[in-house]
Tab-separated table of C-alpha atoms in Angstrom:
chain	number	residue	atom	x	y	z
A	1	MET	CA	-14.817	6.599	13.109
A	2	ASN	CA	-11.285	7.969	12.880
A	3	ILE	CA	-8.344	6.336	14.588
A	4	GLY	CA	-6.815	8.539	17.254
A	5	GLU	CA	-3.727	10.341	16.071
A	6	THR	CA	-1.797	9.607	19.283
A	7	ALA	CA	-2.426	5.853	19.238
A	8	THR	CA	0.448	3.568	18.261
A	9	SER	CA	0.849	1.721	14.981
A	10	LEU	CA	2.772	-1.531	14.569
A	11	VAL	CA	4.339	-2.505	11.242
A	12	VAL	CA	5.584	-6.075	10.971
A	13	GLY	CA	8.168	-6.411	8.200
A	14	ALA	CA	10.550	-3.852	6.742
A	15	GLY	CA	10.474	-4.597	3.027
A	16	GLY	CA	9.579	-1.927	0.492
A	17	LEU	CA	5.915	-1.701	1.447
A	18	GLY	CA	6.532	-2.136	5.175
A	19	GLU	CA	9.081	0.652	5.098
A	20	ALA	CA	6.677	2.951	3.225
A	21	LEU	CA	3.875	2.193	5.675
A	22	ALA	CA	6.127	2.919	8.644
A	23	PHE	CA	7.248	6.220	7.106
A	24	ARG	CA	3.669	7.405	6.578
A	25	LEU	CA	2.412	6.152	9.938
A	26	LYS	CA	5.182	7.889	11.873
A	27	VAL	CA	3.697	11.183	10.700
A	28	LYS	CA	0.416	10.210	12.384
A	29	GLY	CA	1.871	9.077	15.694
A	30	PRO	CA	4.160	6.603	17.471
A	31	THR	CA	5.082	3.655	15.271
A	32	VAL	CA	6.830	0.416	16.184
A	33	VAL	CA	8.540	-1.708	13.516
A	34	TRP	CA	9.216	-5.411	13.861
A	35	SER	CA	11.787	-6.870	11.501
A	36	ARG	CA	14.859	-9.016	11.624
A	37	ALA	CA	16.845	-5.790	11.868
A	38	THR	CA	14.994	-4.955	15.095
A	39	GLY	CA	15.424	-8.490	16.434
A	40	VAL	CA	12.062	-9.984	15.460
A	41	ASP	CA	11.928	-12.965	13.096
A	42	THR	CA	8.213	-13.718	12.671
A	43	THR	CA	8.933	-17.332	11.767
A	44	ILE	CA	10.157	-17.794	15.363
A	45	GLU	CA	7.356	-17.610	17.921
A	46	ASP	CA	9.700	-16.793	20.807
A	47	ASP	CA	10.752	-13.619	18.966
A	48	ILE	CA	7.112	-12.618	18.483
A	49	GLU	CA	6.193	-13.299	22.100
A	50	ARG	CA	9.150	-11.323	23.429
A	51	ALA	CA	8.389	-8.338	21.180
A	52	ALA	CA	4.691	-8.473	22.071
A	53	CYS	CA	5.479	-8.396	25.789
A	54	ALA	CA	7.393	-5.155	25.205
A	55	LEU	CA	4.096	-3.590	24.053
A	56	GLU	CA	2.407	-4.184	27.409
A	57	ASN	CA	1.619	-0.514	28.038
A	58	VAL	CA	1.112	0.480	24.397
A	59	VAL	CA	-2.333	1.242	22.969
A	60	LEU	CA	-2.346	-0.209	19.461
A	61	ALA	CA	-4.604	1.351	16.836
A	62	ARG	CA	-3.208	-0.098	13.611
A	63	VAL	CA	-1.255	-3.274	12.968
A	64	PHE	CA	0.068	-4.078	9.496
A	65	VAL	CA	1.679	-7.482	8.911
A	66	THR	CA	3.604	-7.050	5.649
A	67	THR	CA	5.844	-10.109	5.513
A	68	GLY	CA	5.537	-12.435	2.519
A	69	PHE	CA	7.294	-15.034	0.392
A	70	LEU	CA	6.921	-15.563	-3.353
A	71	HIS	CA	10.351	-16.565	-4.633
A	72	SER	CA	13.988	-16.896	-3.641
A	73	ALA	CA	17.321	-17.605	-5.281
A	74	ILE	CA	16.444	-21.305	-5.415
A	75	HIS	CA	12.634	-21.292	-5.624
A	76	SER	CA	10.341	-19.715	-8.222
A	77	PRO	CA	6.530	-19.747	-8.379
A	78	GLU	CA	5.367	-23.065	-9.811
A	79	ARG	CA	4.124	-23.054	-13.393
A	80	SER	CA	2.964	-26.664	-13.181
A	81	TRP	CA	2.335	-29.403	-10.639
A	82	ARG	CA	5.642	-30.855	-11.885
A	83	ASP	CA	7.370	-27.933	-10.167
A	84	LEU	CA	5.899	-28.622	-6.728
A	85	ASP	CA	8.651	-28.828	-4.133
A	86	ARG	CA	8.252	-29.635	-0.459
A	87	SER	CA	10.714	-27.054	0.848
A	88	ALA	CA	9.217	-24.275	-1.277
A	89	LEU	CA	5.706	-25.166	-0.112
A	90	GLU	CA	6.834	-25.222	3.511
A	91	GLN	CA	8.444	-21.798	3.131
A	92	SER	CA	5.334	-20.358	1.473
A	93	PHE	CA	3.037	-21.553	4.230
A	94	LEU	CA	5.475	-20.624	6.989
A	95	VAL	CA	5.937	-17.015	5.887
A	96	ASN	CA	2.557	-16.300	4.270
A	97	ALA	CA	0.196	-18.045	6.683
A	98	ILE	CA	1.810	-19.461	9.812
A	99	ALA	CA	3.888	-16.396	10.744
A	100	PRO	CA	0.957	-13.918	10.470
A	101	ALA	CA	-1.178	-16.333	12.499
A	102	LEU	CA	1.447	-16.399	15.248
A	103	VAL	CA	1.643	-12.601	15.220
A	104	ALA	CA	-2.142	-12.550	15.600
A	105	LYS	CA	-1.936	-15.003	18.502
A	106	HIS	CA	0.217	-12.595	20.492
A	107	ILE	CA	-1.138	-9.245	19.243
A	108	LEU	CA	-4.928	-9.642	19.042
A	109	PRO	CA	-5.300	-10.050	22.837
A	110	ARG	CA	-3.348	-6.793	23.254
A	111	LEU	CA	-5.715	-4.709	21.152
A	112	PRO	CA	-7.835	-2.316	23.215
A	113	ARG	CA	-11.158	-3.825	24.248
A	114	ASP	CA	-13.011	-0.506	24.365
A	115	LYS	CA	-11.526	1.302	21.346
A	116	ARG	CA	-11.394	0.814	17.592
A	117	ALA	CA	-8.274	-0.956	16.340
A	118	VAL	CA	-7.338	-2.718	13.098
A	119	PHE	CA	-5.208	-5.822	12.596
A	120	ALA	CA	-4.380	-6.126	8.877
A	121	VAL	CA	-2.282	-8.651	6.981
A	122	LEU	CA	-1.172	-8.536	3.364
A	123	GLY	CA	-3.362	-10.827	1.333
A	124	ALA	CA	-3.244	-11.304	-2.434
A	125	ARG	CA	-5.898	-11.401	-5.118
A	126	VAL	CA	-4.316	-14.600	-6.466
A	127	GLY	CA	-5.260	-16.188	-3.143
A	128	SER	CA	-8.938	-15.961	-4.119
A	129	ILE	CA	-10.183	-19.457	-4.980
A	130	GLY	CA	-13.101	-18.117	-6.985
A	131	ASP	CA	-10.866	-15.774	-8.983
A	132	ASN	CA	-8.300	-18.432	-9.937
A	133	ARG	CA	-8.662	-18.915	-13.685
A	134	SER	CA	-5.067	-19.437	-14.784
A	135	GLY	CA	-3.633	-21.940	-12.287
A	136	GLY	CA	0.050	-22.027	-11.410
A	137	TRP	CA	1.778	-20.386	-8.455
A	138	HIS	CA	0.426	-23.227	-6.330
A	139	GLY	CA	2.258	-22.542	-3.074
A	140	TYR	CA	1.729	-18.781	-3.079
A	141	ARG	CA	-1.949	-19.043	-4.027
A	142	ALA	CA	-2.653	-21.773	-1.478
A	143	SER	CA	-0.821	-20.067	1.390
A	144	LYS	CA	-2.589	-16.764	0.732
A	145	ALA	CA	-5.929	-18.580	0.567
A	146	ALA	CA	-5.080	-20.167	3.915
A	147	LEU	CA	-4.255	-16.720	5.280
A	148	ALA	CA	-7.651	-15.393	4.171
A	149	MET	CA	-9.379	-18.236	6.025
A	150	LEU	CA	-7.267	-17.628	9.126
A	151	ILE	CA	-8.286	-13.967	9.092
A	152	LYS	CA	-11.955	-14.892	8.758
A	153	THR	CA	-11.710	-17.340	11.650
A	154	LEU	CA	-9.705	-14.970	13.833
A	155	SER	CA	-12.205	-12.178	13.199
A	156	ILE	CA	-15.066	-14.299	14.548
A	157	GLU	CA	-13.214	-14.982	17.769
A	158	LEU	CA	-11.995	-11.384	18.072
A	159	LYS	CA	-15.535	-10.019	17.864
A	160	ARG	CA	-16.501	-11.868	21.035
A	161	THR	CA	-13.958	-10.056	23.195
A	162	HIS	CA	-13.109	-6.914	21.181
A	163	PRO	CA	-16.347	-5.795	19.457
A	164	SER	CA	-14.812	-2.574	18.112
A	165	ALA	CA	-11.718	-4.269	16.647
A	166	ILE	CA	-11.317	-5.195	12.990
A	167	CYS	CA	-9.289	-8.045	11.488
A	168	VAL	CA	-8.779	-8.021	7.702
A	169	ALA	CA	-6.590	-9.117	4.807
A	170	LEU	CA	-5.521	-6.386	2.379
A	171	HIS	CA	-4.481	-6.768	-1.258
A	172	PRO	CA	-2.039	-3.934	-2.059
A	173	GLY	CA	-2.008	-4.463	-5.822
A	174	THR	CA	1.279	-5.095	-7.597
A	175	VAL	CA	3.885	-3.027	-5.787
A	176	ASP	CA	7.289	-2.183	-7.249
A	177	THR	CA	9.422	-4.178	-4.822
A	178	GLY	CA	11.939	-6.989	-5.043
A	179	MET	CA	9.146	-9.526	-4.624
A	180	SER	CA	7.357	-8.449	-7.798
A	181	LYS	CA	10.416	-7.448	-9.842
A	182	PRO	CA	10.755	-10.661	-11.916
A	183	PHE	CA	7.068	-10.569	-12.875
A	184	GLN	CA	6.464	-6.902	-13.664
A	185	GLY	CA	6.500	-7.476	-17.419
A	186	ASN	CA	2.952	-8.821	-17.229
A	187	VAL	CA	1.546	-5.903	-15.218
A	188	PRO	CA	-0.911	-3.713	-17.183
A	189	PRO	CA	0.045	-0.053	-17.653
A	190	GLY	CA	-0.770	2.036	-14.606
A	191	LYS	CA	-1.118	-1.005	-12.323
A	192	LEU	CA	2.437	-1.137	-10.988
A	193	PHE	CA	2.324	0.922	-7.806
A	194	THR	CA	5.119	2.599	-5.916
A	195	PRO	CA	5.452	1.473	-2.301
A	196	ASP	CA	4.468	4.969	-1.165
A	197	PHE	CA	1.268	4.968	-3.233
A	198	ALA	CA	0.317	1.499	-2.007
A	199	ALA	CA	1.016	2.514	1.604
A	200	GLU	CA	-1.123	5.636	1.248
A	201	ARG	CA	-4.032	3.652	-0.184
A	202	LEU	CA	-3.826	0.866	2.417
A	203	ILE	CA	-3.831	3.358	5.290
A	204	GLU	CA	-6.843	5.116	3.763
A	205	VAL	CA	-8.657	1.770	3.429
A	206	VAL	CA	-7.811	0.754	7.000
A	207	ASP	CA	-8.887	4.065	8.485
A	208	ALA	CA	-12.283	3.807	6.743
A	209	LEU	CA	-13.099	0.275	7.950
A	210	THR	CA	-15.878	-0.502	10.388
A	211	PRO	CA	-16.351	-3.608	12.559
A	212	ALA	CA	-18.778	-4.889	9.908
A	213	ASP	CA	-15.761	-5.290	7.577
A	214	SER	CA	-13.935	-7.597	9.967
A	215	GLY	CA	-12.950	-10.910	8.380
A	216	ALA	CA	-12.954	-9.539	4.838
A	217	HIS	CA	-10.284	-9.560	2.133
A	218	ILE	CA	-10.149	-6.057	0.668
A	219	ALA	CA	-8.153	-4.561	-2.200
A	220	TRP	CA	-6.200	-1.307	-2.201
A	221	ASP	CA	-9.148	0.479	-3.867
A	222	GLY	CA	-11.696	-0.739	-1.330
A	223	GLU	CA	-13.038	-3.557	-3.522
A	224	LEU	CA	-14.108	-6.706	-1.689
A	225	ILE	CA	-12.222	-9.796	-2.894
A	226	SER	CA	-14.190	-13.041	-3.077
A	227	ALA	CA	-13.087	-16.139	-1.199
């Protein structure tokens, strides 16, 4: 079932991929962007609640939560348990799991009850417990695994009240943004995607989903990622 062209899309986050998603979605119909530049910090629940209230009369068809944290000027992904740091772990879980959960808290009830709609967050293949063969990146892996479980749990509850709605995690692949920049040397040829390509693929994946896909973690090419 296709999503109506006049329905509204919401993009949370204005990084490279969020910006590319917003650009492509604006061609399809009205698009709202939440970012710090628009006055919404998703680590602050009051900001989320205020922005959600402004959508009272908006029919949402697509929601993409694109915020994420991997590294900063003072924190890098852990190579060993010796690198574990409380503040870095707190930041990983706050941005990668808690913030999307709070967005879901205020947005899922606003999805239409009688129409198809998709709530999608950016997952990561490295968040798959079964696929973890190399270790390292403890905080990022664990927070993305937590996000996948949150999505699964949210999808079960959502189905009870919004049977046509879909709640998923999406792995965009390795996208050429500031987040991936320090680690692009290890990316196989042809697997470093432009933000525009990743946005195009994610929209195609989202628009092909059915309610049976709700709760899943799905890659940019439609592949199902194991828990």
